[in-house]
Tab-separated table of C-alpha atoms in Angstrom:
chain	number	residue	atom	x	y	z
A	17	UNK	CA	35.169	18.014	162.198
A	18	UNK	CA	31.753	19.327	161.446
A	19	UNK	CA	32.745	21.458	158.505
A	20	UNK	CA	32.606	18.089	156.666
A	21	UNK	CA	28.909	18.073	157.106
A	22	UNK	CA	28.477	21.779	156.220
A	23	UNK	CA	30.548	21.216	153.172
A	24	UNK	CA	28.511	18.487	152.124
A	25	UNK	CA	25.187	20.302	152.616
A	26	UNK	CA	26.563	23.477	150.556
A	27	UNK	CA	28.054	21.517	147.436
A	28	UNK	CA	25.834	18.450	147.434
A	29	UNK	CA	28.816	15.952	147.240
A	30	UNK	CA	32.604	15.608	147.555
A	31	UNK	CA	32.618	12.712	144.848
A	32	UNK	CA	35.283	13.821	141.959
A	33	UNK	CA	35.357	12.244	138.626
A	34	UNK	CA	36.608	13.238	134.973
A	35	UNK	CA	36.487	16.909	134.189
A	36	UNK	CA	35.530	17.521	130.422
A	37	UNK	CA	38.025	19.111	128.446
A	38	UNK	CA	37.988	20.639	125.187
A	39	UNK	CA	37.550	18.453	122.280
A	40	UNK	CA	40.786	18.977	120.827
A	41	UNK	CA	42.552	17.882	124.212
A	42	UNK	CA	40.273	14.988	125.153
A	43	UNK	CA	42.032	12.480	123.407
A	44	UNK	CA	45.326	12.577	125.273
A	45	UNK	CA	44.516	15.063	128.195
A	46	UNK	CA	44.895	13.686	131.929
A	47	UNK	CA	41.933	13.694	133.964
A	48	UNK	CA	41.123	16.443	136.465
A	49	UNK	CA	38.754	16.908	139.184
A	50	UNK	CA	35.022	17.261	138.164
A	51	UNK	CA	33.898	20.377	140.172
A	52	UNK	CA	30.679	20.307	137.972
A	53	UNK	CA	29.399	17.452	140.626
A	54	UNK	CA	31.159	18.960	143.322
A	55	UNK	CA	29.334	22.424	143.164
A	56	UNK	CA	26.085	21.665	141.142
A	57	UNK	CA	24.214	22.878	144.196
A	58	UNK	CA	26.468	24.933	145.715
A	59	UNK	CA	25.483	28.676	146.677
A	60	UNK	CA	27.539	31.505	144.947
A	61	UNK	CA	28.229	33.149	148.546
A	62	UNK	CA	26.133	32.314	151.831
A	63	UNK	CA	26.458	33.208	155.480
A	64	UNK	CA	24.619	31.663	158.183
A	65	UNK	CA	25.072	33.527	161.575
A	66	UNK	CA	28.114	35.624	162.292
A	67	UNK	CA	31.055	33.699	161.148
A	68	UNK	CA	33.372	35.676	158.839
A	69	UNK	CA	36.243	35.207	156.534
A	70	UNK	CA	38.875	38.038	157.145
A	71	UNK	CA	41.864	36.957	155.136
A	72	UNK	CA	42.989	34.156	152.767
A	73	UNK	CA	46.667	33.708	151.645
A	74	UNK	CA	47.390	31.630	148.823
A	75	UNK	CA	51.124	30.167	148.266
A	76	UNK	CA	52.591	32.645	150.800
A	77	UNK	CA	51.393	35.478	148.488
A	78	UNK	CA	53.520	34.116	145.803
A	79	UNK	CA	52.751	33.063	142.245
A	80	UNK	CA	52.437	29.173	141.709
A	81	UNK	CA	54.840	28.284	138.937
A	82	UNK	CA	54.854	25.040	137.406
A	83	UNK	CA	56.858	23.259	135.058
A	84	UNK	CA	56.482	20.036	133.037
A	85	UNK	CA	56.676	17.367	135.566
A	86	UNK	CA	57.320	18.201	138.968
A	87	UNK	CA	54.443	18.828	141.304
A	88	UNK	CA	53.884	22.002	143.682
A	89	UNK	CA	52.365	21.704	147.077
A	90	UNK	CA	50.296	24.932	147.659
A	91	UNK	CA	49.041	26.127	150.991
A	92	UNK	CA	45.951	28.259	151.368
A	93	UNK	CA	45.463	29.823	154.817
A	94	UNK	CA	41.924	31.004	155.541
A	95	UNK	CA	41.677	33.220	158.642
A	96	UNK	CA	38.231	33.448	160.119
A	97	UNK	CA	36.369	34.865	163.091
A	98	UNK	CA	33.138	33.920	164.788
A	99	UNK	CA	32.015	34.884	168.702
A	100	UNK	CA	32.302	31.445	169.557
A	101	UNK	CA	35.365	30.474	168.035
A	102	UNK	CA	36.280	28.873	165.076
A	103	UNK	CA	35.943	25.159	164.414
A	104	UNK	CA	37.359	24.958	160.896
A	105	UNK	CA	38.002	26.378	157.567
A	106	UNK	CA	39.254	25.410	154.288
A	107	UNK	CA	39.466	26.427	150.757
A	108	UNK	CA	40.367	25.065	147.021
A	109	UNK	CA	41.443	26.785	143.902
A	110	UNK	CA	39.563	27.024	140.409
A	111	UNK	CA	39.861	28.383	137.030
A	112	UNK	CA	37.275	29.258	134.764
A	113	UNK	CA	34.570	32.158	134.308
A	114	UNK	CA	31.567	31.034	136.111
A	115	UNK	CA	31.520	28.884	139.523
A	116	UNK	CA	27.936	28.119	139.078
A	117	UNK	CA	27.823	27.281	135.201
A	118	UNK	CA	27.900	23.885	134.297
A	119	UNK	CA	30.663	24.561	131.787
A	120	UNK	CA	32.147	27.509	133.813
A	121	UNK	CA	35.170	25.890	135.453
A	122	UNK	CA	37.892	24.350	133.441
A	123	UNK	CA	40.594	23.772	136.291
A	124	UNK	CA	40.593	23.060	139.788
A	125	UNK	CA	43.123	22.311	142.689
A	126	UNK	CA	41.007	20.303	145.372
A	127	UNK	CA	42.349	19.251	148.681
A	128	UNK	CA	42.135	15.328	149.405
A	129	UNK	CA	40.569	16.218	152.667
A	130	UNK	CA	38.229	19.421	152.848
A	131	UNK	CA	39.291	20.638	156.321
A	132	UNK	CA	42.027	22.759	157.488
A	133	UNK	CA	44.795	22.539	159.691
A	134	UNK	CA	43.916	25.156	162.421
A	135	UNK	CA	46.076	27.471	164.571
A	136	UNK	CA	44.308	29.325	167.286
A	137	UNK	CA	44.750	33.274	167.082
A	138	UNK	CA	42.452	34.091	170.061
A	139	UNK	CA	39.360	32.937	171.548
A	140	UNK	CA	37.263	34.252	168.343
A	141	UNK	CA	39.701	33.892	165.686
A	142	UNK	CA	41.471	31.190	163.904
A	143	UNK	CA	43.734	30.592	160.699
A	144	UNK	CA	43.185	27.276	159.171
A	145	UNK	CA	45.347	25.828	156.181
A	146	UNK	CA	44.617	23.631	153.338
A	147	UNK	CA	46.879	22.016	151.024
A	148	UNK	CA	46.457	21.237	147.310
A	149	UNK	CA	48.809	20.363	144.546
A	150	UNK	CA	49.490	21.718	141.186
A	151	UNK	CA	50.385	18.588	139.047
A	152	UNK	CA	51.555	19.082	135.472
A	153	UNK	CA	50.332	15.344	134.869
A	154	UNK	CA	46.793	15.754	136.132
A	155	UNK	CA	45.251	19.106	137.143
A	156	UNK	CA	47.541	21.430	135.111
A	157	UNK	CA	46.880	19.865	132.002
A	158	UNK	CA	46.651	22.774	129.364
A	159	UNK	CA	48.173	26.230	128.636
A	160	UNK	CA	44.757	27.573	128.884
A	161	UNK	CA	45.367	27.429	132.567
A	162	UNK	CA	48.023	29.880	132.825
A	163	UNK	CA	46.828	33.257	134.505
A	164	UNK	CA	44.418	34.019	137.379
A	165	UNK	CA	42.906	31.422	139.608
A	166	UNK	CA	39.905	32.232	142.202
A	167	UNK	CA	39.565	30.916	145.638
A	168	UNK	CA	36.657	28.943	147.021
A	169	UNK	CA	36.489	29.406	150.791
A	170	UNK	CA	34.425	28.155	153.804
A	171	UNK	CA	34.671	28.759	157.674
A	172	UNK	CA	32.419	27.487	160.465
A	173	UNK	CA	32.102	28.666	163.911
A	174	UNK	CA	31.903	26.513	166.728
A	175	UNK	CA	27.952	27.350	167.308
A	176	UNK	CA	27.589	25.957	163.772
A	177	UNK	CA	27.454	29.128	162.150
A	178	UNK	CA	29.176	29.356	158.658
A	179	UNK	CA	30.144	31.516	155.829
A	180	UNK	CA	31.156	30.475	152.069
A	181	UNK	CA	32.236	32.215	149.026
A	182	UNK	CA	32.871	30.839	145.635
A	183	UNK	CA	35.404	33.942	144.527
A	184	UNK	CA	37.014	35.499	147.372
A	185	UNK	CA	38.667	38.831	146.805
A	186	UNK	CA	42.267	37.042	146.846
A	187	UNK	CA	43.509	35.292	143.735
A	188	UNK	CA	46.600	33.756	142.837
A	189	UNK	CA	48.633	33.445	139.302
A	190	UNK	CA	49.510	30.091	137.815
A	191	UNK	CA	52.443	30.604	135.641
A	192	UNK	CA	54.470	28.592	133.093
A	193	UNK	CA	57.976	28.007	134.480
A	194	UNK	CA	60.809	29.765	132.393
A	195	UNK	CA	64.338	29.112	131.488
A	196	UNK	CA	66.856	31.244	130.294
A	197	UNK	CA	70.420	31.090	129.040
A	198	UNK	CA	73.460	33.560	127.953
A	199	UNK	CA	76.607	32.576	126.171
A	200	UNK	CA	79.065	35.285	125.358
A	201	UNK	CA	81.926	34.745	122.754
A	202	UNK	CA	84.812	34.445	121.961
A	203	UNK	CA	86.469	34.084	124.948
A	204	UNK	CA	88.993	35.773	125.395
A	205	UNK	CA	88.571	38.621	123.210
A	206	UNK	CA	90.490	41.567	122.227
A	207	UNK	CA	89.508	45.024	123.644
A	208	UNK	CA	87.740	46.827	121.086
A	209	UNK	CA	86.534	43.528	118.971
A	210	UNK	CA	83.121	42.417	118.600
A	211	UNK	CA	81.415	40.069	121.351
A	212	UNK	CA	78.402	37.783	120.404
A	213	UNK	CA	75.974	37.285	123.251
A	214	UNK	CA	73.590	34.243	122.491
A	215	UNK	CA	70.964	32.606	124.427
A	216	UNK	CA	67.342	31.418	124.631
A	217	UNK	CA	64.261	31.899	126.489
A	218	UNK	CA	61.740	28.953	126.853
A	219	UNK	CA	59.055	28.101	129.052
A	220	UNK	CA	57.003	25.117	130.078
A	221	UNK	CA	54.327	23.922	127.450
A	222	UNK	CA	51.777	22.134	129.586
A	223	UNK	CA	50.116	20.910	126.193
A	224	UNK	CA	53.158	18.782	125.307
A	225	UNK	CA	54.998	18.300	128.677
A	226	UNK	CA	57.961	19.829	127.127
A	227	UNK	CA	59.865	23.439	127.172
A	228	UNK	CA	59.196	25.321	123.932
A	229	UNK	CA	60.777	28.721	122.846
A	230	UNK	CA	58.960	31.830	124.149
A	231	UNK	CA	59.002	34.181	120.902
A	232	UNK	CA	58.623	37.890	120.454
A	233	UNK	CA	59.613	38.623	124.249
A	234	UNK	CA	61.959	41.660	125.371
A	235	UNK	CA	64.766	40.637	127.356
A	236	UNK	CA	67.222	42.592	128.555
A	237	UNK	CA	71.184	42.155	128.037
A	238	UNK	CA	73.065	43.139	131.469
A	239	UNK	CA	76.620	43.479	132.243
A	240	UNK	CA	78.555	43.784	135.294
A	241	UNK	CA	82.335	44.969	135.336
A	242	UNK	CA	84.669	42.710	137.081
A	243	UNK	CA	84.669	43.897	140.645
A	244	UNK	CA	81.502	45.902	140.487
A	245	UNK	CA	78.755	45.208	142.853
A	246	UNK	CA	75.871	45.402	140.446
A	247	UNK	CA	74.674	45.079	136.860
A	248	UNK	CA	73.616	47.684	134.318
A	249	UNK	CA	71.262	47.149	131.244
A	250	UNK	CA	73.248	47.274	127.841
A	251	UNK	CA	70.366	46.847	125.656
A	252	UNK	CA	67.204	45.028	125.023
A	253	UNK	CA	66.689	42.195	122.553
A	254	UNK	CA	63.719	40.433	121.270
A	255	UNK	CA	63.545	36.739	121.297
A	256	UNK	CA	62.988	35.219	117.910
A	257	UNK	CA	62.395	31.451	116.695
A	258	UNK	CA	62.382	29.018	119.245
A	259	UNK	CA	63.004	31.848	121.787
A	260	UNK	CA	66.515	32.303	120.219
A	261	UNK	CA	68.521	35.571	121.622
A	262	UNK	CA	71.213	37.137	119.589
A	263	UNK	CA	73.193	40.496	119.792
A	264	UNK	CA	76.463	42.079	119.523
A	265	UNK	CA	78.518	44.294	121.800
A	266	UNK	CA	82.058	45.644	121.806
A	267	UNK	CA	84.609	44.353	124.342
A	268	UNK	CA	85.636	46.976	126.802
A	269	UNK	CA	86.549	45.281	129.849
A	270	UNK	CA	86.445	42.341	131.681
A	271	UNK	CA	83.078	41.258	133.252
A	272	UNK	CA	79.845	39.443	133.155
A	273	UNK	CA	77.073	39.073	130.582
A	274	UNK	CA	73.627	37.740	131.365
A	275	UNK	CA	70.063	37.922	129.955
A	276	UNK	CA	67.114	39.003	132.306
A	277	UNK	CA	63.471	38.673	131.608
A	278	UNK	CA	60.892	40.750	133.208
A	279	UNK	CA	58.225	38.034	132.923
A	280	UNK	CA	54.454	38.289	131.929
A	281	UNK	CA	50.930	37.509	133.369
A	282	UNK	CA	51.331	33.793	132.408
A	283	UNK	CA	55.232	33.662	132.717
A	284	UNK	CA	57.660	34.512	135.926
A	285	UNK	CA	60.456	36.411	135.642
A	286	UNK	CA	63.794	34.819	134.918
A	287	UNK	CA	67.503	35.516	135.010
A	288	UNK	CA	70.469	33.434	133.168
A	289	UNK	CA	73.539	32.381	134.709
A	290	UNK	CA	76.035	35.092	133.855
A	291	UNK	CA	79.074	34.245	131.429
A	292	UNK	CA	82.261	35.858	132.031
A	293	UNK	CA	84.268	37.466	129.248
A	294	UNK	CA	88.082	37.935	129.413
A	295	UNK	CA	89.182	41.251	127.504
A	296	UNK	CA	92.605	41.257	126.750
């Protein structure tokens, strides 16, 4: 499609090579796409003619949650309009401070093919979807990449008009996957006796490709009485060393205990599998 030529004209080249990473990580960090070459001559925002991008949706509006090994496929939908119709539209994700600066980008998710899979909405409007991959063995190479990512987008009308932006108002959060456990004991327990509820809050460490404790976080201990339909919060516990959780409660009735974490800007919410306590 003609958008390939437009992208080449706007960005100079689609050739990708290794992106320089901080010196401390350079020795063992995987290589990621080099957007310095890709965007060296790209304009920040350019519109030629009357093509407009009206909406961009990343990952169906959901956060991108990445663990330590599994790749995550991410769809970016670009809706654009032009009086003559839309020839194509495409997008990719980037992380950093300044798209145009030589060292302003430290992460990217770039599609293998810079063109969208387009669906016609009407004579002037189409929605084109681009696929990128979040890969913890490649482009998700460090914890510094957790947080907000920006969208570079382009659209081209059938008459050759086009528009591009390096930072569309839509953004997406890329987060470190979390795990949470709960264990209540002893089982069974006499009514009025003490129940000890332990657990652990851990999250993906992209620097080491392992899960590690998430310390100093507020985690709710919740209880649902047997036969009830919902949980209530019993107390809030702070995660300690290695993400460890521990507190005590008084046994009152049969039911289910679980820990629940609300999440942060870099880590998603997570709720542990409940643990049943038989109170006698």
